[in-house]
mmCIF file of C-alpha atoms in Angstrom:
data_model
loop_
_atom_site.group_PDB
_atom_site.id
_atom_site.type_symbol
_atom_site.label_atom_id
_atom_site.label_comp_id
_atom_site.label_asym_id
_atom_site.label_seq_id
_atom_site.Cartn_x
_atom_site.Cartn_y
_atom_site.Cartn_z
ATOM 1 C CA UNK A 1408 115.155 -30.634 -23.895
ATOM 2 C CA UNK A 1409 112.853 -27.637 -23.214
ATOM 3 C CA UNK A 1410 109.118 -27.718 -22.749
ATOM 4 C CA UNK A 1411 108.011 -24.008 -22.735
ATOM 5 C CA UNK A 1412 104.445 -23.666 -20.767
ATOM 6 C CA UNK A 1413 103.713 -22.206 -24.141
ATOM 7 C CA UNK A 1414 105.257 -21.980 -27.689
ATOM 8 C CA UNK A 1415 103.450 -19.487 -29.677
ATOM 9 C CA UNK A 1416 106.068 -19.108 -32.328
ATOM 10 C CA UNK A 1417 105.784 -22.773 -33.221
ATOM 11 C CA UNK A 1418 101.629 -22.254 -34.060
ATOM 12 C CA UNK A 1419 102.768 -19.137 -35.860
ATOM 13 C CA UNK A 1420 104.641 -20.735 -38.105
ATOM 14 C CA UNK A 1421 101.786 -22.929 -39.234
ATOM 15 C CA UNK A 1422 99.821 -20.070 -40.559
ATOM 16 C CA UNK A 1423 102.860 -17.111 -41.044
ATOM 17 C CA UNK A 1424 101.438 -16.480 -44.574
ATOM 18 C CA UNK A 1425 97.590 -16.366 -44.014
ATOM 19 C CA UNK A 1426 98.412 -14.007 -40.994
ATOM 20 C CA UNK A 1427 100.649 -12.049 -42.742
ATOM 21 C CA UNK A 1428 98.319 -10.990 -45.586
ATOM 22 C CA UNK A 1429 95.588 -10.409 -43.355
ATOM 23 C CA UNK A 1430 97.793 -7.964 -41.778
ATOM 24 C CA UNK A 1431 98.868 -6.317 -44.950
ATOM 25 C CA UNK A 1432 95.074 -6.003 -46.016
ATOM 26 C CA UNK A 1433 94.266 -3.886 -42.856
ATOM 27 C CA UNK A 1434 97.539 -1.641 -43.246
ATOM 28 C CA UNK A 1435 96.291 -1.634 -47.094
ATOM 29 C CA UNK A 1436 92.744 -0.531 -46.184
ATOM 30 C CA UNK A 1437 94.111 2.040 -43.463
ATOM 31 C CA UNK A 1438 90.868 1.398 -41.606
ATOM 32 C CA UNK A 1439 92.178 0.162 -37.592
ATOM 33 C CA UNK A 1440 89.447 0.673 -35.563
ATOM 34 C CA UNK A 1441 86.085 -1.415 -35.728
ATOM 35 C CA UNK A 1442 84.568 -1.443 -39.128
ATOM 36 C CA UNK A 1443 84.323 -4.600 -42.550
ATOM 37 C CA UNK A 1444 86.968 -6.103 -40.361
ATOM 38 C CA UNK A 1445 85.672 -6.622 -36.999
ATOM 39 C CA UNK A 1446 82.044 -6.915 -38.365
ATOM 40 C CA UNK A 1447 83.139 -9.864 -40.220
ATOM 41 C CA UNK A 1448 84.665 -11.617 -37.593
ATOM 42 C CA UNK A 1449 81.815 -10.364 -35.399
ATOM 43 C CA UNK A 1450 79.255 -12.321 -37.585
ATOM 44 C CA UNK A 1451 81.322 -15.132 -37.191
ATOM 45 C CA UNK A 1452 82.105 -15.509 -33.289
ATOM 46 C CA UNK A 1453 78.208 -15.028 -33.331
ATOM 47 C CA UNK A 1454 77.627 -18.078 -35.833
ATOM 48 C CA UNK A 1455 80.306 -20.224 -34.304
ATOM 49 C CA UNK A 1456 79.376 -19.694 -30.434
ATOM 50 C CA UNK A 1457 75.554 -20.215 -31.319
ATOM 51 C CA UNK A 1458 74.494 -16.690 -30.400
ATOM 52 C CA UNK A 1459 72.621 -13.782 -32.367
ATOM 53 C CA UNK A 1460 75.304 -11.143 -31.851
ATOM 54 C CA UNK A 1461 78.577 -10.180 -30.869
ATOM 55 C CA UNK A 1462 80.097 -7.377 -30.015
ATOM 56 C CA UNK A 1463 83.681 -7.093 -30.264
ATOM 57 C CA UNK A 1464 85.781 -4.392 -27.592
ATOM 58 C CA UNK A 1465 89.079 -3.847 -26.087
ATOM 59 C CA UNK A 1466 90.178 -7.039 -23.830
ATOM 60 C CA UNK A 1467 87.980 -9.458 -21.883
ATOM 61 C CA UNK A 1468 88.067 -7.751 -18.801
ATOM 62 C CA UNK A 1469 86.283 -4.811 -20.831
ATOM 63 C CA UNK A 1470 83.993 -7.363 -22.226
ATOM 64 C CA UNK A 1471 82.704 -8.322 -18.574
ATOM 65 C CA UNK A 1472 82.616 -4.272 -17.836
ATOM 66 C CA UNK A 1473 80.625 -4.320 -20.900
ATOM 67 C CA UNK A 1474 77.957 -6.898 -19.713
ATOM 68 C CA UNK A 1475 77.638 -5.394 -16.016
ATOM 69 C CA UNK A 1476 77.037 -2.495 -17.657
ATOM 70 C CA UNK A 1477 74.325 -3.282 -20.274
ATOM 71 C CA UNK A 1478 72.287 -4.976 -16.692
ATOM 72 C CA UNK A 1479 72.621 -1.346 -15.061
ATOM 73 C CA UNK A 1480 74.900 -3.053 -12.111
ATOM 74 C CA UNK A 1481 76.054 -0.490 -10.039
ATOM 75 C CA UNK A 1482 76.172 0.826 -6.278
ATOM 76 C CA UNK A 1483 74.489 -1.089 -3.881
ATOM 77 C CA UNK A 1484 74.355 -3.947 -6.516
ATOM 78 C CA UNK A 1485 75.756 -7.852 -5.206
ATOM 79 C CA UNK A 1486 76.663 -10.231 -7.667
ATOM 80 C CA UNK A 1487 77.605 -13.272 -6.606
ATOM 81 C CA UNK A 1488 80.863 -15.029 -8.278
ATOM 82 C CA UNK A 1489 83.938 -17.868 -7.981
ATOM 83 C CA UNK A 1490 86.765 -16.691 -6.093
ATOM 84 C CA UNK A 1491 89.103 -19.234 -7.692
ATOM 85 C CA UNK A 1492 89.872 -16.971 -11.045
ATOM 86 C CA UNK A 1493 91.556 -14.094 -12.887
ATOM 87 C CA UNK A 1494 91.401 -11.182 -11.066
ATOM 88 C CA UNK A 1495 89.429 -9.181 -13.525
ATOM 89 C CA UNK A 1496 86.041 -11.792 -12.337
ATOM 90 C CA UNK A 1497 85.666 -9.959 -9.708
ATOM 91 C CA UNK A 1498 87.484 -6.230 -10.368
ATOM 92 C CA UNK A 1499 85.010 -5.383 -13.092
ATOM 93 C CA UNK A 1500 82.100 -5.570 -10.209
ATOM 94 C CA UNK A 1501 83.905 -3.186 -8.258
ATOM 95 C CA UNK A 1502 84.796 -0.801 -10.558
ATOM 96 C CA UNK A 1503 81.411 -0.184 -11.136
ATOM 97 C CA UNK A 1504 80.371 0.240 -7.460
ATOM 98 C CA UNK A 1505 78.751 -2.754 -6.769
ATOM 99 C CA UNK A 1506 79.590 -5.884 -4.528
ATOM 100 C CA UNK A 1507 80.975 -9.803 -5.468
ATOM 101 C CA UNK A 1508 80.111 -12.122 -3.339
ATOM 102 C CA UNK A 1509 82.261 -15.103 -3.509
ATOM 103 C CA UNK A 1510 80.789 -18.742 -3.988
ATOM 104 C CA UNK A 1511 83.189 -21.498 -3.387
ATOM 105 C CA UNK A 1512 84.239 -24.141 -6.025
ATOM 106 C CA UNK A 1513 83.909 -27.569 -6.675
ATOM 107 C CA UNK A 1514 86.836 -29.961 -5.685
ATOM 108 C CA UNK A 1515 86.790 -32.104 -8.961
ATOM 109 C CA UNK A 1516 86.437 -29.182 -11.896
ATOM 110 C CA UNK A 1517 87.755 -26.231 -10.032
ATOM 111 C CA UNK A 1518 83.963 -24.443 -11.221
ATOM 112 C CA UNK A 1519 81.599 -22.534 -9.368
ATOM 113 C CA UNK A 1520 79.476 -25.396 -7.106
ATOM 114 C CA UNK A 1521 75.986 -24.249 -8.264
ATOM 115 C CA UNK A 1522 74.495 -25.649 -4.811
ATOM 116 C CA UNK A 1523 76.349 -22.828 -3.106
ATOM 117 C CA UNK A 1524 75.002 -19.995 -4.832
ATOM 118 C CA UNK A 1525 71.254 -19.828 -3.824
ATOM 119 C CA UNK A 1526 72.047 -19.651 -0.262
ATOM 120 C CA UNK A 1527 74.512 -16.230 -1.063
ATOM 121 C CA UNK A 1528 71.068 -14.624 -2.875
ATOM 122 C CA UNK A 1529 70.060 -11.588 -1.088
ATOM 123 C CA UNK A 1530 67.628 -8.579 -2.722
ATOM 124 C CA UNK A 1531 70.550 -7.345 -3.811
ATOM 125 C CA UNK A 1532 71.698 -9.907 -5.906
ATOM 126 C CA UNK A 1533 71.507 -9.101 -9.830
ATOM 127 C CA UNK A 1534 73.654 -11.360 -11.597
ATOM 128 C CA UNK A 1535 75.545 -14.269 -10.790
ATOM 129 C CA UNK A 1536 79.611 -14.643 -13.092
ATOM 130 C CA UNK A 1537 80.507 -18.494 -13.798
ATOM 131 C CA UNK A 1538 83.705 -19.136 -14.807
ATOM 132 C CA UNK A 1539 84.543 -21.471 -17.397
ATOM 133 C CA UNK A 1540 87.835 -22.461 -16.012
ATOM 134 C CA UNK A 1541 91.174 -23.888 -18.261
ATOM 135 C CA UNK A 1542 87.897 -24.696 -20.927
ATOM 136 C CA UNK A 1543 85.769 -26.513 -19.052
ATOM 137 C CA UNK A 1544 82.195 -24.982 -18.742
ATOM 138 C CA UNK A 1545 80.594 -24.636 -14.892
ATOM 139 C CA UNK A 1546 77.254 -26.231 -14.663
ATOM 140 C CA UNK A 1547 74.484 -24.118 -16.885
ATOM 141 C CA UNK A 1548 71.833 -25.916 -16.998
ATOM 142 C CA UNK A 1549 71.705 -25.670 -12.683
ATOM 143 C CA UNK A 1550 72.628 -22.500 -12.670
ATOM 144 C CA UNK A 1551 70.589 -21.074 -14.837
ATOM 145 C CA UNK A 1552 67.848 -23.093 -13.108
ATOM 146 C CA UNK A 1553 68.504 -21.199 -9.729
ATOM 147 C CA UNK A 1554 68.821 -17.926 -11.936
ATOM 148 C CA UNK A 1555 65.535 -17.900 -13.235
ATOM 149 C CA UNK A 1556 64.080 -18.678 -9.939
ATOM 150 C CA UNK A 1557 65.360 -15.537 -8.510
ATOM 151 C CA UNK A 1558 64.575 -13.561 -11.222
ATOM 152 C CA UNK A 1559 69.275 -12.488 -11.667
ATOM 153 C CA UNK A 1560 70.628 -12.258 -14.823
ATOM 154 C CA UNK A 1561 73.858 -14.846 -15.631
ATOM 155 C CA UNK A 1562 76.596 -13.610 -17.580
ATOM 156 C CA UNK A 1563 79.238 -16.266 -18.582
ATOM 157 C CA UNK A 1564 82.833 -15.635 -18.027
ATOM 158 C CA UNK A 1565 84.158 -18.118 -21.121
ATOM 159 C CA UNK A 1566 87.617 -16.066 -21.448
ATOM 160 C CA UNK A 1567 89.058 -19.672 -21.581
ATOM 161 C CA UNK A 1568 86.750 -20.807 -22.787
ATOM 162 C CA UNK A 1569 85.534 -20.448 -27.072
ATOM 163 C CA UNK A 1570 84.211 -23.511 -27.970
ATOM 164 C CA UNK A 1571 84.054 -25.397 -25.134
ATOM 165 C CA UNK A 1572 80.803 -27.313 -24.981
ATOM 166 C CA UNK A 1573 78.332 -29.111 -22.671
ATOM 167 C CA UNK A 1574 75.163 -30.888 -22.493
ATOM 168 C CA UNK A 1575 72.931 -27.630 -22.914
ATOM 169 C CA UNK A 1576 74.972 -26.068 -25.694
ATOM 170 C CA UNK A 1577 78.264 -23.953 -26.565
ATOM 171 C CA UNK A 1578 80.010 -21.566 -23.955
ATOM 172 C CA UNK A 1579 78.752 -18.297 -24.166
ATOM 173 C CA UNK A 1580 75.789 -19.140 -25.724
ATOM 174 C CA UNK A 1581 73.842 -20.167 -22.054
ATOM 175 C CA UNK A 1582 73.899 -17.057 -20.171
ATOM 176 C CA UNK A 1583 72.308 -13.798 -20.680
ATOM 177 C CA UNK A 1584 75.672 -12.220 -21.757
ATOM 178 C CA UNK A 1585 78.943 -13.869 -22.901
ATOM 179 C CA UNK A 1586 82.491 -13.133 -22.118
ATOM 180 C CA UNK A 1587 85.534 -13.967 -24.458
ATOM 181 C CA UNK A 1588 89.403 -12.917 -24.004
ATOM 182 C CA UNK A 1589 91.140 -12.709 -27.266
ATOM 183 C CA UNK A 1590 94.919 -12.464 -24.661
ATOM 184 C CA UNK A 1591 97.661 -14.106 -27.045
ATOM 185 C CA UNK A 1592 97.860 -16.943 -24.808
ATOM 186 C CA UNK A 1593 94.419 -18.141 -25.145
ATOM 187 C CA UNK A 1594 93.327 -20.964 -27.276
ATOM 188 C CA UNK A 1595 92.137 -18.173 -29.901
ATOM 189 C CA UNK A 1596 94.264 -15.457 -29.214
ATOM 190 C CA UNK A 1597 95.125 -12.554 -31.057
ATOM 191 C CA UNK A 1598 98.434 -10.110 -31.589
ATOM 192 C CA UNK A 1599 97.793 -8.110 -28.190
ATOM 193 C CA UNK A 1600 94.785 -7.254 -26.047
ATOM 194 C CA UNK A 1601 90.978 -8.041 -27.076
ATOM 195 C CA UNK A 1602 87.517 -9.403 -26.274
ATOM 196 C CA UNK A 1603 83.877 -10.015 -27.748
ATOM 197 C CA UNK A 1604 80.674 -9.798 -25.702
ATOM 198 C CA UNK A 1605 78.321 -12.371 -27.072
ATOM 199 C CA UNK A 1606 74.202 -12.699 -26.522
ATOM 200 C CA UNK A 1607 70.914 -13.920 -28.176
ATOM 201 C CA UNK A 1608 69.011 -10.214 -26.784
ATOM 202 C CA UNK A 1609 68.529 -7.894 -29.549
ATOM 203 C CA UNK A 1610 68.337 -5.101 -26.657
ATOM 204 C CA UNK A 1611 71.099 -5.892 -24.711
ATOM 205 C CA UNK A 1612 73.060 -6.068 -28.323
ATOM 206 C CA UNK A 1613 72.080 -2.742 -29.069
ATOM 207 C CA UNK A 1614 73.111 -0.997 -25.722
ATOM 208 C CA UNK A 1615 76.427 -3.108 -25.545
ATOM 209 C CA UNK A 1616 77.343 -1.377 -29.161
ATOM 210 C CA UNK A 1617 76.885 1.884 -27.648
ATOM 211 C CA UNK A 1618 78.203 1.390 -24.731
ATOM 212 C CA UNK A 1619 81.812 0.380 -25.906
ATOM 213 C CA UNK A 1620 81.737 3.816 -28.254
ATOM 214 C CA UNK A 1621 81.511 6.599 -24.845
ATOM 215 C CA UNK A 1622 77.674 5.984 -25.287
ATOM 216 C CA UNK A 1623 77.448 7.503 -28.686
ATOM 217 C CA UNK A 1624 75.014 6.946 -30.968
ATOM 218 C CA UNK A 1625 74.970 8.634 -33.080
ATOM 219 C CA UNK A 1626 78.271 9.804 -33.110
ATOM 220 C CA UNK A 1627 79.365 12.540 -30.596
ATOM 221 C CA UNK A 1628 75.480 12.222 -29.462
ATOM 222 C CA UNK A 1629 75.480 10.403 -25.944
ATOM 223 C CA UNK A 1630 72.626 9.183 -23.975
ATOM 224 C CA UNK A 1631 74.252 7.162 -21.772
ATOM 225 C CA UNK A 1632 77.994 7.333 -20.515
ATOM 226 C CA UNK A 1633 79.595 3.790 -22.002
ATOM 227 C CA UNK A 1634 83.849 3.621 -22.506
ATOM 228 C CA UNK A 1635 86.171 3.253 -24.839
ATOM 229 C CA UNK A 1636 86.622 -0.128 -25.522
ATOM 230 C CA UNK A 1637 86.874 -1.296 -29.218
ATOM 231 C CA UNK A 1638 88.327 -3.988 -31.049
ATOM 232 C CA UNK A 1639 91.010 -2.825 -33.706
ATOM 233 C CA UNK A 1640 90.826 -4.275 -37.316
ATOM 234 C CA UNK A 1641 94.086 -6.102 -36.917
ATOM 235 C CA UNK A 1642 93.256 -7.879 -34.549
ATOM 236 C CA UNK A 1643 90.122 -9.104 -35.886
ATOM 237 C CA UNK A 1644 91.911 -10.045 -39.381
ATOM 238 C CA UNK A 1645 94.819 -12.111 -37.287
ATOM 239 C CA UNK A 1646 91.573 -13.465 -34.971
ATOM 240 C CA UNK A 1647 89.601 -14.699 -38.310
ATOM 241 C CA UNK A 1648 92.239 -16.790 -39.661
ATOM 242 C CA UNK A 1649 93.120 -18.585 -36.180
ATOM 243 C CA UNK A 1650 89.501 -18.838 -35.674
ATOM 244 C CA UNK A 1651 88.872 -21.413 -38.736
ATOM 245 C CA UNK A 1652 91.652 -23.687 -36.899
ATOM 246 C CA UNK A 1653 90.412 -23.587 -33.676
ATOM 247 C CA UNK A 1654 88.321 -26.887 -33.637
ATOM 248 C CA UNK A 1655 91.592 -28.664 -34.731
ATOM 249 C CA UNK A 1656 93.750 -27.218 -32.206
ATOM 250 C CA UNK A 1657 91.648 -27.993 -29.647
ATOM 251 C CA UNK A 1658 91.135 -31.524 -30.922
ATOM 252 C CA UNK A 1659 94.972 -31.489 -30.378
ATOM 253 C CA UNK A 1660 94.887 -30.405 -26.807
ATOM 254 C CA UNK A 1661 92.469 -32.951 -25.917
ATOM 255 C CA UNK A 1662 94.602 -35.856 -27.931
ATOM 256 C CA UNK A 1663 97.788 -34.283 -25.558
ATOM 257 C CA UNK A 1664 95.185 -34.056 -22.384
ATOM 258 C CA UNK A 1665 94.698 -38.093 -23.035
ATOM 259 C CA UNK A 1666 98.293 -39.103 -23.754
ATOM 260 C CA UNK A 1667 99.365 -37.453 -20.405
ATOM 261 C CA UNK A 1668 96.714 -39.271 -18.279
ATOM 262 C CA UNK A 1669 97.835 -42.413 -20.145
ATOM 263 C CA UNK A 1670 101.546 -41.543 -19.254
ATOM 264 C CA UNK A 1671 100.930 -40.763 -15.293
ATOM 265 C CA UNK A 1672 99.042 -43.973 -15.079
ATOM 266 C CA UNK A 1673 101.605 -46.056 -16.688
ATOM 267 C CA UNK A 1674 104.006 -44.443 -14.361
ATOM 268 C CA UNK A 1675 101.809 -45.241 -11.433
ATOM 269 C CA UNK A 1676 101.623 -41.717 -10.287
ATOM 270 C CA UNK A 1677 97.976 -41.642 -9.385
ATOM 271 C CA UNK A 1678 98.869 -41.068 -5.725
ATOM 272 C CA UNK A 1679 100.795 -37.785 -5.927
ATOM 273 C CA UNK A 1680 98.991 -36.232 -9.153
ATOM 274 C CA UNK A 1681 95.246 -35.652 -9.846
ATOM 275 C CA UNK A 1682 94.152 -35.249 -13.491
ATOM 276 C CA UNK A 1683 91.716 -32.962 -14.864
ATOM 277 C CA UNK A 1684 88.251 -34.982 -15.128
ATOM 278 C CA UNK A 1685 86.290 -34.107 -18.297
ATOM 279 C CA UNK A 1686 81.954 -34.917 -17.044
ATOM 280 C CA UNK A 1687 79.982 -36.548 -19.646
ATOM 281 C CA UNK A 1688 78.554 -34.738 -22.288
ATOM 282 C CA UNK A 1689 80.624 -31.876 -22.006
ATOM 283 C CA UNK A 1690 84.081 -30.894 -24.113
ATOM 284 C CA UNK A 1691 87.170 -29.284 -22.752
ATOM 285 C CA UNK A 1692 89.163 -27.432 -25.002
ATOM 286 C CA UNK A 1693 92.357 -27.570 -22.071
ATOM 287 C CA UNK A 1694 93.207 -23.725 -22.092
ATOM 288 C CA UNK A 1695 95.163 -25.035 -19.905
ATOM 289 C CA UNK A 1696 95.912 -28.859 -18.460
ATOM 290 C CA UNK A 1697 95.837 -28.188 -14.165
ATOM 291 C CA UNK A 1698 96.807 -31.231 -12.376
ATOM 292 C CA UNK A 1699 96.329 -31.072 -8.318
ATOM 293 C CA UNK A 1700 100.128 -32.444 -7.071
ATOM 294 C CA UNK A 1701 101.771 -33.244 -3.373
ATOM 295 C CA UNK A 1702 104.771 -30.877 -3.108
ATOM 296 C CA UNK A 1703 103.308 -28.494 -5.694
ATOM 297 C CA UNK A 1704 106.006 -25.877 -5.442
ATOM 298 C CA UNK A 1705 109.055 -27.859 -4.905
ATOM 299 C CA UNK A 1706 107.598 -29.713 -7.950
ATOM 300 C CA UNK A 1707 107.385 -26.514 -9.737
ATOM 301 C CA UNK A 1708 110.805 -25.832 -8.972
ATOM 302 C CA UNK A 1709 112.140 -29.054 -10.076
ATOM 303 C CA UNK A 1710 110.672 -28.704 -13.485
ATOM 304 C CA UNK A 1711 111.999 -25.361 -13.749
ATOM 305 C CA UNK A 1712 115.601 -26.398 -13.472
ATOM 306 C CA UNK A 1713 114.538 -29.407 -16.436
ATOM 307 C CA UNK A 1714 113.868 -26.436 -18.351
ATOM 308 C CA UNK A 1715 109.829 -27.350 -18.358
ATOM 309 C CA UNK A 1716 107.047 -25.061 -17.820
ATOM 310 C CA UNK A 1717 104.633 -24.556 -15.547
ATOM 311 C CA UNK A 1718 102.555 -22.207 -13.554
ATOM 312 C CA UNK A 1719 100.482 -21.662 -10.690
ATOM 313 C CA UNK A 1720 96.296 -20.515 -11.843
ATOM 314 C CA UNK A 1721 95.894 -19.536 -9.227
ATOM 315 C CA UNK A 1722 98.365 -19.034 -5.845
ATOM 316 C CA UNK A 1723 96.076 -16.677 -4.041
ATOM 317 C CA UNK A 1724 92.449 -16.732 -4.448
ATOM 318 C CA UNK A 1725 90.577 -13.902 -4.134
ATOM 319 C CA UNK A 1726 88.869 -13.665 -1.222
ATOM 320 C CA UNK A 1727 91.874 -13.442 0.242
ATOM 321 C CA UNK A 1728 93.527 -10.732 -2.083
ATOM 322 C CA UNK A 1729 94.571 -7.496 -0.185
ATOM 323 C CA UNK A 1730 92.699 -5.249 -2.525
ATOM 324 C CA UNK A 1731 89.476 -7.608 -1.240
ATOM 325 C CA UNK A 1732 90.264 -7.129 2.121
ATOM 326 C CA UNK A 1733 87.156 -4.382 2.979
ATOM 327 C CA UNK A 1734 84.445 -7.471 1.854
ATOM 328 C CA UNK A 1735 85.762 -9.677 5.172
ATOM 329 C CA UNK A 1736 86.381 -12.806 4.161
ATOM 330 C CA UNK A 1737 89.125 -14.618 6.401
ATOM 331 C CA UNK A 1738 91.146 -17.569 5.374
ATOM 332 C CA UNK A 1739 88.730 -20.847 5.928
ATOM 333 C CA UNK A 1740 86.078 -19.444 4.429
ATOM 334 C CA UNK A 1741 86.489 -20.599 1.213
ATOM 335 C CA UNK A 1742 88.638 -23.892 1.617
ATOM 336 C CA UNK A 1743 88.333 -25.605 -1.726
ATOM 337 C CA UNK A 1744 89.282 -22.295 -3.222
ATOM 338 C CA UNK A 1745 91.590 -21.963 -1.176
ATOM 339 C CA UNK A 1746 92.806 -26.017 -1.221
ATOM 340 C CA UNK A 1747 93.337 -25.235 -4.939
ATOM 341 C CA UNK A 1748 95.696 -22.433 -4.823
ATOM 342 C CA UNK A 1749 98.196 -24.616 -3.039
ATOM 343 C CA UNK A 1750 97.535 -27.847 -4.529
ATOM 344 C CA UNK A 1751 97.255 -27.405 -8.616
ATOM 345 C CA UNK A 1752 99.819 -26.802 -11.514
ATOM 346 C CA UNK A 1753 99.563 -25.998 -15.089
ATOM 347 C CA UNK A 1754 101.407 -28.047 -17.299
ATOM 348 C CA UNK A 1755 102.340 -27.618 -20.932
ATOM 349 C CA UNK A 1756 99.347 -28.441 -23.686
ATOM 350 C CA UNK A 1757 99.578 -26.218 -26.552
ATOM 351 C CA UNK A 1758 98.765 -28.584 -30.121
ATOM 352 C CA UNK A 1759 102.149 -28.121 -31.123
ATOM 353 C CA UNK A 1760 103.312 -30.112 -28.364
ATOM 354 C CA UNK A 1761 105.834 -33.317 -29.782
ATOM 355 C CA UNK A 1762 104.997 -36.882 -28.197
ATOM 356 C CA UNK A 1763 108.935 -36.862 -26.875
ATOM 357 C CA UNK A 1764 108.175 -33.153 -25.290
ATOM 358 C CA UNK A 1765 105.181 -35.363 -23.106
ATOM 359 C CA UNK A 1766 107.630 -38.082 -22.474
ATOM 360 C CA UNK A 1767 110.253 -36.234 -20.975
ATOM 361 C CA UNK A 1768 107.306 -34.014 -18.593
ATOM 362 C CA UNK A 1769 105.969 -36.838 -17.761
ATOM 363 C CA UNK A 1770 109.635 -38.574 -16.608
ATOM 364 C CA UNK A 1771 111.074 -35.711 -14.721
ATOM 365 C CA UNK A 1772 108.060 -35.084 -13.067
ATOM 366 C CA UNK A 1773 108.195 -39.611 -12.361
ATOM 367 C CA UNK A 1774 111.590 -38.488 -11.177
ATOM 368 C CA UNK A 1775 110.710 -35.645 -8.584
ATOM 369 C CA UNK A 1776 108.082 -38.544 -6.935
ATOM 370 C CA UNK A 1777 110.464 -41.030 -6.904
#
């Protein structure tokens, strides 16, 4: 049997129609970039993530760009971040001259730990980037909370993370700014490269629309210097139609989350694998299902050669990248961070996922243990 990490093919077959003629509508129209397209499914990202605007550009690294941006972050800035994510966290800080500080994670969610970021606030702070990791939101309300007290703006980094949920609300919708990845292999992902920038601040709406257009408005009249960063109409036709199936999906990926857990207990593997924990009140929508496992790469390897995927999110954390090297962090200093990267595997939990596919992870990896 094979177990791909991810079968994209089999949820495109679901909806191969619907997509199709979306597609054919845009070529129809001849109208690629922005426009009735994108404003559509602009309107509804904004609906659906409880916001008053969105703002669609280029990828979700742009879309964090986009937000630093619209807060004036630049030289001499510090914002203070996780070190345990995708590299663009952290890159789209430094691009625009400013600083990340790192904040170390929390052993149980693999999320910022909120009581480690006051301590990191300096007068240069302006803005502090949680990650919503795999779809599980970081800890708004305490954030936020430390936030306001310092006067720092919070931008959300919920690339994994469209309609995830917690206590306090939707992701995206807690922050100043929002940040979504459209990437193909996200739980709402599109035919290539794209992001949205989400907020409730009619200003900060405004000057995120202008930014993503070189800073025109209007056009070819600049008052500020923004980028090029816009979301084509294709990809906002294929995004609309995946969009009304997200909640079900996700529903699906939880349903596989719990029939795994149920598996690795039956098998009494509770000693060599840790499961994702899901805190009350909030809901994961399991971008991706991490485990934490003893032998992690020898594991890897075993399930490679059972024709199962996995992967490693992520084997070096950033603190520690070479590109990082100039900010001076050493190895120790961020040890749950860094206790992650060794320790935790991705393993397959797309909705299209068969009960037998489960079975068969679940034995091989039984196997490898015993």
């Amino acid at each position: 049997m094979k177990v791909p990490l991810l079968d994209l093919k089999a949820q495109y077959a679901t909806i191969r129609d619907e997509i199709n003629q979306a597609v054919m509508e845009v070529f129809d129209s001849q109208y690629f970039i922005l426009g009735p397209k994108v404003e559509e499914f602009e309107d509804t990202v904004a609906s659906y993530s409880g916001t008053s605007h969105a703002v669609g550009c280029a990828s979700g690294s742009d879309a964090l760009l986009l937000a630093l941006m619209a807060l004036d972050i630049g030289p001499g800035d510090e914002v203070i971040t996780t070190p345990y994510t995708f590299f663009s966290t952290a890159s789209c800080i430094t691009r625009l001259g400013a600083r990340p500080v790192f904040c170390d994670i929390k052993s149980d969610t693999c999320n910022i730990d909120p009581d480690g970021i006051e301590p990191l606030i300096t007068e240069k702070t302006r803005a502090v980037i949680p990650v919503h990791l795999y779809g599980l939101m970081a800890e708004m309300n305490h954030i936020n909370n430390i936030a306001k007290a310092h006067k720092i703006a919070v931008i959300e980094d919920a690339a994994q993370a469209i309609g995830a949920q917690s206590p306090d609300g939707k992701a995206g919708s807690l922050g100043h700014i929002g940040c979504f990845s459209f990437f193909p292999s996200k739980n709402l992902g599109g035919a290539g490269d794209g992001g949205m920038v989400v907020t409730c601040d009619d200003g900060l709406s405004e000057k995120l629309r202008i930014l993503r257009v070189h800073g025109s408005k209007p056009k070819y009249y600049h008052s500020v210097i923004g980028i090029n960063s816009r979301l084509d109409a294709l990809q906002a036709a294929v995004l609309q139609i995946k969009l009304k199936y997200l909640d079900t999906w996700s529903k699906a990926r939880r349903t596989n989350a719990s029939i795994y857990k149920r598996l690795f207990a039956e098998k009494g593997l509770s000693d060599q694998l840790t499961t994702p924990i899901i805190p009350e009140g909030y809901s994961h929508i399991f971008n991706q299902f991490v485990v934490r496992a003893n032998n992690r790469d020898s594991l890897r390897e075993h399930l490679k050669k059972h024709n199962i995927g996995a992967e490693i999110y992520y084997p070096v954390p950033l603190h520690l990248q070479e590109c990082f090297a100039y900010l001076g962090y050493k190895k120790g200093d961020m040890p749950v961070s860094e206790e992650a990267a060794e320790t935790t595997l991705a393993l397959p939990i797309y909705p299209e996922l068969t009960d037998e596919m489960q079975e068969y992870v679940v034995e091989t990896i039984a196997a490898f243990y015993k």
